[in-house]
PDB file of C-alpha atoms in Angstrom:
ATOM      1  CA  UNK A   1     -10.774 146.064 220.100  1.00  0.00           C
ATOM      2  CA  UNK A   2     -10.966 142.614 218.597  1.00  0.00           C
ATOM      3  CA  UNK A   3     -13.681 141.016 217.826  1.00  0.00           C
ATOM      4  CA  UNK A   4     -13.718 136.191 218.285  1.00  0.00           C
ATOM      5  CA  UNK A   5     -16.087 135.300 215.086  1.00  0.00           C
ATOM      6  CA  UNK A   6     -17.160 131.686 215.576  1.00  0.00           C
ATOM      7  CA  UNK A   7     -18.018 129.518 212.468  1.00  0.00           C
ATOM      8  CA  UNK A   8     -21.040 127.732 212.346  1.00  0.00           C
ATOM      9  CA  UNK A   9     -20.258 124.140 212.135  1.00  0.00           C
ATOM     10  CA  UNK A  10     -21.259 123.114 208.525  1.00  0.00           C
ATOM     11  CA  UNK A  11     -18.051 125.785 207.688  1.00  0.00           C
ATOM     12  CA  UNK A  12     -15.801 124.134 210.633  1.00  0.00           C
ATOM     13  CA  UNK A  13     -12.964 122.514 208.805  1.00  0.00           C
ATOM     14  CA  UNK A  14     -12.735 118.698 210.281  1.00  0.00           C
ATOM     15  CA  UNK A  15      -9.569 116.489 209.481  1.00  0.00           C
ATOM     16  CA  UNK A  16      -9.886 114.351 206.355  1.00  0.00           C
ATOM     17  CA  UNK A  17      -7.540 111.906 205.176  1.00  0.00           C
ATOM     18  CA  UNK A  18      -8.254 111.336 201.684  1.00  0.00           C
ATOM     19  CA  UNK A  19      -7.105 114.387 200.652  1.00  0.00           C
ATOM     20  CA  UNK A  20      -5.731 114.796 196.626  1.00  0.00           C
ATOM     21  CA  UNK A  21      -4.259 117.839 194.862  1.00  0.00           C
ATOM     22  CA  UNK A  22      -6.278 118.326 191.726  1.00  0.00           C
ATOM     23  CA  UNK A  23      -5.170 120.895 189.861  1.00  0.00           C
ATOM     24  CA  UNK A  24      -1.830 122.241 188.982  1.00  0.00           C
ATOM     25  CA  UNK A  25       0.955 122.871 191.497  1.00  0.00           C
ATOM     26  CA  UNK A  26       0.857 126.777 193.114  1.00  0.00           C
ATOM     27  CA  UNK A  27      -2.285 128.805 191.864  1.00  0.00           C
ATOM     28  CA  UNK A  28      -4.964 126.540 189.977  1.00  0.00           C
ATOM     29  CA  UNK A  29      -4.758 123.280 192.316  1.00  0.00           C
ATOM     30  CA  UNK A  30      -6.635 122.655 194.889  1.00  0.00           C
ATOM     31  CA  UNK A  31      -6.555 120.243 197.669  1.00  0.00           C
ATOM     32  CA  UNK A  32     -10.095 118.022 198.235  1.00  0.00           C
ATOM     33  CA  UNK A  33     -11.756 115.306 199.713  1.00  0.00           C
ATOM     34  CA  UNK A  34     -10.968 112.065 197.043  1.00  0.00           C
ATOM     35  CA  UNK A  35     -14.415 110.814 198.360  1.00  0.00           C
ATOM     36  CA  UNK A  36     -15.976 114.679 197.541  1.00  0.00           C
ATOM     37  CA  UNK A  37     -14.752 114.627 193.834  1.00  0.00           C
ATOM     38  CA  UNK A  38     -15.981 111.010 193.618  1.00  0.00           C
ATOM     39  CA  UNK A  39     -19.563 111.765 194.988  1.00  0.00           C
ATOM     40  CA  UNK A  40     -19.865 114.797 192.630  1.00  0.00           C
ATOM     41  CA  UNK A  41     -22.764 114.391 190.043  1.00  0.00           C
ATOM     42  CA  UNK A  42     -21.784 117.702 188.601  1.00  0.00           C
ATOM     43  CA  UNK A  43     -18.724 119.882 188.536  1.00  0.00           C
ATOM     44  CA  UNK A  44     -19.279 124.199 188.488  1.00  0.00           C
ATOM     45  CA  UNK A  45     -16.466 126.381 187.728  1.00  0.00           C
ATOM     46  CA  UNK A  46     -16.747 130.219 189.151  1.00  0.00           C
ATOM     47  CA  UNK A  47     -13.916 131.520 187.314  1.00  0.00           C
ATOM     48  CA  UNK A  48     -11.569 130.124 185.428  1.00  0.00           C
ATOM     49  CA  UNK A  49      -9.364 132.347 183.747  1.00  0.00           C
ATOM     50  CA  UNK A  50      -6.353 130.882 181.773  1.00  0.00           C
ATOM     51  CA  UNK A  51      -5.675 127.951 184.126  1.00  0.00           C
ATOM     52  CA  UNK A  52      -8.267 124.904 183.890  1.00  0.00           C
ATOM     53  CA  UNK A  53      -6.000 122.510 185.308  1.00  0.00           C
ATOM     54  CA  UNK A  54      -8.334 121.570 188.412  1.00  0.00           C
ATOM     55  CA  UNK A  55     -11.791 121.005 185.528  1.00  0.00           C
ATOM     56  CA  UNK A  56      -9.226 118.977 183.383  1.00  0.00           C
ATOM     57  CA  UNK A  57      -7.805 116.814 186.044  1.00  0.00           C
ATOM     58  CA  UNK A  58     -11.995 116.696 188.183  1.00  0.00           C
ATOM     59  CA  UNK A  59     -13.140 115.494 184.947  1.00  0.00           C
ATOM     60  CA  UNK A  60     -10.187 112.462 184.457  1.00  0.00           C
ATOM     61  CA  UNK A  61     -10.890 111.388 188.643  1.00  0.00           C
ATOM     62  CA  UNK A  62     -14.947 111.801 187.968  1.00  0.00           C
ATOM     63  CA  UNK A  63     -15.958 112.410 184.172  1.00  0.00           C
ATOM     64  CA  UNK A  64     -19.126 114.971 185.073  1.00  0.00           C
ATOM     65  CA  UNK A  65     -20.603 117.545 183.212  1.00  0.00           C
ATOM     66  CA  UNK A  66     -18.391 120.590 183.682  1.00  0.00           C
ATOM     67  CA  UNK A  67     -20.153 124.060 183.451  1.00  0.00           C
ATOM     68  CA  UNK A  68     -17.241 127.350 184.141  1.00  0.00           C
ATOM     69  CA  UNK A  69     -18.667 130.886 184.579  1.00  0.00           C
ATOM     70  CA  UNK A  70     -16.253 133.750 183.670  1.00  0.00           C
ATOM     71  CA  UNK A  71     -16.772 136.467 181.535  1.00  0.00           C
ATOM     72  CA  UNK A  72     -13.564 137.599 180.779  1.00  0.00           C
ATOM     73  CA  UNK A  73     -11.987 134.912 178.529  1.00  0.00           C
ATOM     74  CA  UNK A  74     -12.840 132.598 175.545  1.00  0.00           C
ATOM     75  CA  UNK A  75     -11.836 131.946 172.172  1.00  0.00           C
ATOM     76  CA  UNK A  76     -12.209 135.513 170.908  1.00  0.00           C
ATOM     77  CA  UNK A  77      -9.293 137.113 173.667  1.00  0.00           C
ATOM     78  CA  UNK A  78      -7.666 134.093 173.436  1.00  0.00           C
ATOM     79  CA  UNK A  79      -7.292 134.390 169.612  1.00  0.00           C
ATOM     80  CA  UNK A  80      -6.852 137.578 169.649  1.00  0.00           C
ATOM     81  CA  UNK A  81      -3.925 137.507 172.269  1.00  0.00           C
ATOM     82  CA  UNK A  82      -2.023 135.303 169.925  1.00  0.00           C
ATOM     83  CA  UNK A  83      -2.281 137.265 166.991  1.00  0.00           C
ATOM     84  CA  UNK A  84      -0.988 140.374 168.654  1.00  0.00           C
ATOM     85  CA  UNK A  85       1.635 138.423 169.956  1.00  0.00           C
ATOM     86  CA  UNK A  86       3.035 137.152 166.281  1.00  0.00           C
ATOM     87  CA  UNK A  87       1.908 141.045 165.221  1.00  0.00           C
ATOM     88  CA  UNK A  88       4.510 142.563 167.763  1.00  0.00           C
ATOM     89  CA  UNK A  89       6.777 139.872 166.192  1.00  0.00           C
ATOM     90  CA  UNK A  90       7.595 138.800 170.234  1.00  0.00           C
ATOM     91  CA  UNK A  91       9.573 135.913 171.071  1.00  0.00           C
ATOM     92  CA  UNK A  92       8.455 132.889 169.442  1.00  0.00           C
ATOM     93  CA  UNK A  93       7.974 131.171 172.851  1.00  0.00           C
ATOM     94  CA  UNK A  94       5.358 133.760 173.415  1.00  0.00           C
ATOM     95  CA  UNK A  95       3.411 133.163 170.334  1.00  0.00           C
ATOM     96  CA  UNK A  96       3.809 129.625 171.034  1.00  0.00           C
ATOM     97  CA  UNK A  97       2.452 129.779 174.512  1.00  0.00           C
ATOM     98  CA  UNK A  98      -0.482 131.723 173.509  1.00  0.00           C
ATOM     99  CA  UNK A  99      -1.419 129.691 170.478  1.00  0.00           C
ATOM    100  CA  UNK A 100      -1.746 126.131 172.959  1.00  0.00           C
ATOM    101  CA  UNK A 101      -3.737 128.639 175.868  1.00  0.00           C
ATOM    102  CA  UNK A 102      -6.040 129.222 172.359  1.00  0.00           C
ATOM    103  CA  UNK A 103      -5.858 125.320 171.709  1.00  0.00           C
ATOM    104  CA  UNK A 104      -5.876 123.984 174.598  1.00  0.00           C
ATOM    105  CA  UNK A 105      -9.670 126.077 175.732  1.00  0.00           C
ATOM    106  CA  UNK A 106     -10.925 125.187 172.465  1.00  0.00           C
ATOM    107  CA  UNK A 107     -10.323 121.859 172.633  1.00  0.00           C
ATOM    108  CA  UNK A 108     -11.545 121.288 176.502  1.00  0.00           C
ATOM    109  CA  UNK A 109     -14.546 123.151 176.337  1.00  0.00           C
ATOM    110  CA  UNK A 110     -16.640 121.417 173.835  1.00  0.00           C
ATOM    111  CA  UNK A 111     -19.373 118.430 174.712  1.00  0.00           C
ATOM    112  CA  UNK A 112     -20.732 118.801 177.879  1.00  0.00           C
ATOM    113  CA  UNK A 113     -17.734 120.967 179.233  1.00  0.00           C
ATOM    114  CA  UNK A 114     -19.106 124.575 178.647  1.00  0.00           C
ATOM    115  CA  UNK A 115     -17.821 127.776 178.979  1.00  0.00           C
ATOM    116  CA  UNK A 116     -20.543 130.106 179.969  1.00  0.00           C
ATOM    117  CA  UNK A 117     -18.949 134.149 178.939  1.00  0.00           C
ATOM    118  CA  UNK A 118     -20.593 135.574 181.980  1.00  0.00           C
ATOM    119  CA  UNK A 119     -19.032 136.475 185.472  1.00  0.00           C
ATOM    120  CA  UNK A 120     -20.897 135.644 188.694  1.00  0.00           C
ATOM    121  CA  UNK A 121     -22.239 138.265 190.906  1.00  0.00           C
ATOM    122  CA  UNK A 122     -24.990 139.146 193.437  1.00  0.00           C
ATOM    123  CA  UNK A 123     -27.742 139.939 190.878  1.00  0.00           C
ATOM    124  CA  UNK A 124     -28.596 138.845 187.370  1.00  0.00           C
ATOM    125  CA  UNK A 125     -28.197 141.017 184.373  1.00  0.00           C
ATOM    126  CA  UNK A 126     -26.599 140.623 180.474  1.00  0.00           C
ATOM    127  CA  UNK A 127     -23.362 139.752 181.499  1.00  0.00           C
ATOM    128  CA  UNK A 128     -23.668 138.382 185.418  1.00  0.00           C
ATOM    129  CA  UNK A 129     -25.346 135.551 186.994  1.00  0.00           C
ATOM    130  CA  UNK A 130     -25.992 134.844 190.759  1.00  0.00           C
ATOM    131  CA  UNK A 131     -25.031 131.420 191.875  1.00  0.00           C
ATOM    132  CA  UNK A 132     -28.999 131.012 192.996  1.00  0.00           C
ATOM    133  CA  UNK A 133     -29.823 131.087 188.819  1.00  0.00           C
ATOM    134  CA  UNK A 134     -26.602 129.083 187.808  1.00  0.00           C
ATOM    135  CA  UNK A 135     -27.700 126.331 190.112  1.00  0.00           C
ATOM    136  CA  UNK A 136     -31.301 126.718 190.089  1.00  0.00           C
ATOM    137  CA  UNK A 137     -31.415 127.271 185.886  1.00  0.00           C
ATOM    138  CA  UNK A 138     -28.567 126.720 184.075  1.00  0.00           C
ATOM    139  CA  UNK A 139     -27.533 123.208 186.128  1.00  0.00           C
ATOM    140  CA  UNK A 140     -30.892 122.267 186.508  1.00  0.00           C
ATOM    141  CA  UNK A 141     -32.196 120.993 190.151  1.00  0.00           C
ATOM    142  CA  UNK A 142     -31.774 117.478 189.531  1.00  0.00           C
ATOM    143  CA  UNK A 143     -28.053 117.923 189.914  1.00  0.00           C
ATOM    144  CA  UNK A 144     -28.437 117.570 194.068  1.00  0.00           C
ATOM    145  CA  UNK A 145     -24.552 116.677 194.289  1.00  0.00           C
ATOM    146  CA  UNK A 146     -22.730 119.657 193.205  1.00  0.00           C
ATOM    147  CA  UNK A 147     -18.633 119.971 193.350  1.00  0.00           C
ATOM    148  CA  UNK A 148     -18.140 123.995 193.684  1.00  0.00           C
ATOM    149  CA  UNK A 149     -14.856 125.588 192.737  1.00  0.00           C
ATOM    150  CA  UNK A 150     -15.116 129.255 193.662  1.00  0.00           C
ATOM    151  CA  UNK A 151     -11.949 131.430 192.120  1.00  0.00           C
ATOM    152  CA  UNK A 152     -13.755 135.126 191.461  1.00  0.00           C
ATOM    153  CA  UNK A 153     -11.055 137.183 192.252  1.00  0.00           C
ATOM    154  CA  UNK A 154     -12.016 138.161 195.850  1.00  0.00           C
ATOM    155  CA  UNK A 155     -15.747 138.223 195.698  1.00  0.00           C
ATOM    156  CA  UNK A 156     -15.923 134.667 196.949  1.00  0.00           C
ATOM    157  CA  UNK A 157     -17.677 136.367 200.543  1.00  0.00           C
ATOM    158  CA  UNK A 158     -20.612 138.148 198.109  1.00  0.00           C
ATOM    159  CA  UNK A 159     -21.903 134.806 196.844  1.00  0.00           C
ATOM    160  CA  UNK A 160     -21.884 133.153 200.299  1.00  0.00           C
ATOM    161  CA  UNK A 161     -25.412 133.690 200.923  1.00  0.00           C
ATOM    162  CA  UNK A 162     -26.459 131.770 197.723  1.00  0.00           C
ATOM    163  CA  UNK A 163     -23.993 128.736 198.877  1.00  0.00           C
ATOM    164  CA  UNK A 164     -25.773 129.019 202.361  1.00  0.00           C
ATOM    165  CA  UNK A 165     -29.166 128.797 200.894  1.00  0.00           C
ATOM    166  CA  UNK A 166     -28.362 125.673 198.397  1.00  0.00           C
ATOM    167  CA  UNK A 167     -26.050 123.784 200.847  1.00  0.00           C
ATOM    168  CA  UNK A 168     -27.701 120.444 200.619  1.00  0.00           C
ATOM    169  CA  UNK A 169     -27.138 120.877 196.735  1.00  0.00           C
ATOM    170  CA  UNK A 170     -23.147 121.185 197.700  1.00  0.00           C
ATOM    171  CA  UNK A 171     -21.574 117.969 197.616  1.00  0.00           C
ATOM    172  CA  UNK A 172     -17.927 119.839 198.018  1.00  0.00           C
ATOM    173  CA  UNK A 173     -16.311 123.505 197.540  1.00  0.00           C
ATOM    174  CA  UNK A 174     -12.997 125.035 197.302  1.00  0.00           C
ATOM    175  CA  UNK A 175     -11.950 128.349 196.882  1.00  0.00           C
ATOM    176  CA  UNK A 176      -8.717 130.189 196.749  1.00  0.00           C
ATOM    177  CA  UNK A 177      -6.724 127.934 199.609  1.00  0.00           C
ATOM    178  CA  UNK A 178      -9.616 125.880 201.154  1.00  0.00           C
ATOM    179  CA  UNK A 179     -11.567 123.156 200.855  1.00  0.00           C
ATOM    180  CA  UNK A 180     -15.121 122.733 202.739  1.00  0.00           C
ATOM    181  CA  UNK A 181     -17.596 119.757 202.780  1.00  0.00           C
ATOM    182  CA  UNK A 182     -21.058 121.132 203.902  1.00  0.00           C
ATOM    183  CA  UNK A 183     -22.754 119.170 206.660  1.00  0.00           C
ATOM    184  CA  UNK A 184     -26.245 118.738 205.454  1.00  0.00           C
TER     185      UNK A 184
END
């Protein structure tokens, strides 16, 4: 039996002509409104991971605050990657490469780009955060125009209520393949 699911109409893609790609080619880049990123007072990162191609190139088309949520990387497994790396004596390309990933997030996150070590989830706790207290607490309600990049390994759908409930603060979002404007 199948089952017709109708979207309600602020999730309705509509066509838009101003469309960029912001972010690297394949995995990492995203295609958005031009007009979005511009409006943006604020740019929030739900997982980042070792590409922050799409922050880098926001931030040079709209230079924002930046805040990124994802508790699995920073300067400690970055660092610590590389030195295995030159430890199992691998090729120097290797080392190399993991040395400018080590670099390259220490120099980007500093100022008011900030890497917050926590993932994003459906309730609070040490190490998670629910999109309600990342916009509500650590952005601050004064940011009302929002740009949301949502890249949590598959638990995009879990968080959806939050975006739902803080819609007019959404000035754009992309996940994994999309990009949405919320009708307010």
């Amino acid at each position: 039996m199948t089952h017709q699911v109708t979207l309600p109409p602020y999730l309705r893609p509509y066509r838009c002509d101003s469309l960029i790609r912001v972010g690297r080619d394949g995995d990492g880049g995203y295609l958005v409104d031009s007009e979005s990123v511009g409006r943006a007072d604020h740019l929030v990162g739900l997982g980042v991971n070792v590409d922050w191609s799409f922050e880098e190139q926001f931030r040079a088309l709209n230079p924002v605050g930046i805040d990124c949520f994802d508790g699995g990387i920073g300067t400690g497994p970055f660092l610590k990657a590389t030195v295995k790396a030159a430890l199992k004596f691998r090729k120097p390309e290797k080392i190399l490469a993991q040395a400018r990933l080590f670099l390259g997030y220490s120099r980007f996150f500093s100022g008011d780009v900030v890497h917050h070590k926590t993932f994003v989830s459906t309730l609070d706790g040490p190490d998670h955060m629910t999109l309600a207290t990342i916009l509500d607490r650590v952005i601050g309600r004064e940011k009302s125009k929002v740009f949301l990049k949502v890249d949590i390994r598959g638990h995009e759908y879990r968080i959806l209520d939050d975006i739902l409930t803080r819609k007019e603060r959404i000035e754009g979002l992309v996940d994994p393949g999309t990009f949405v404007e919320l009708d307010r």
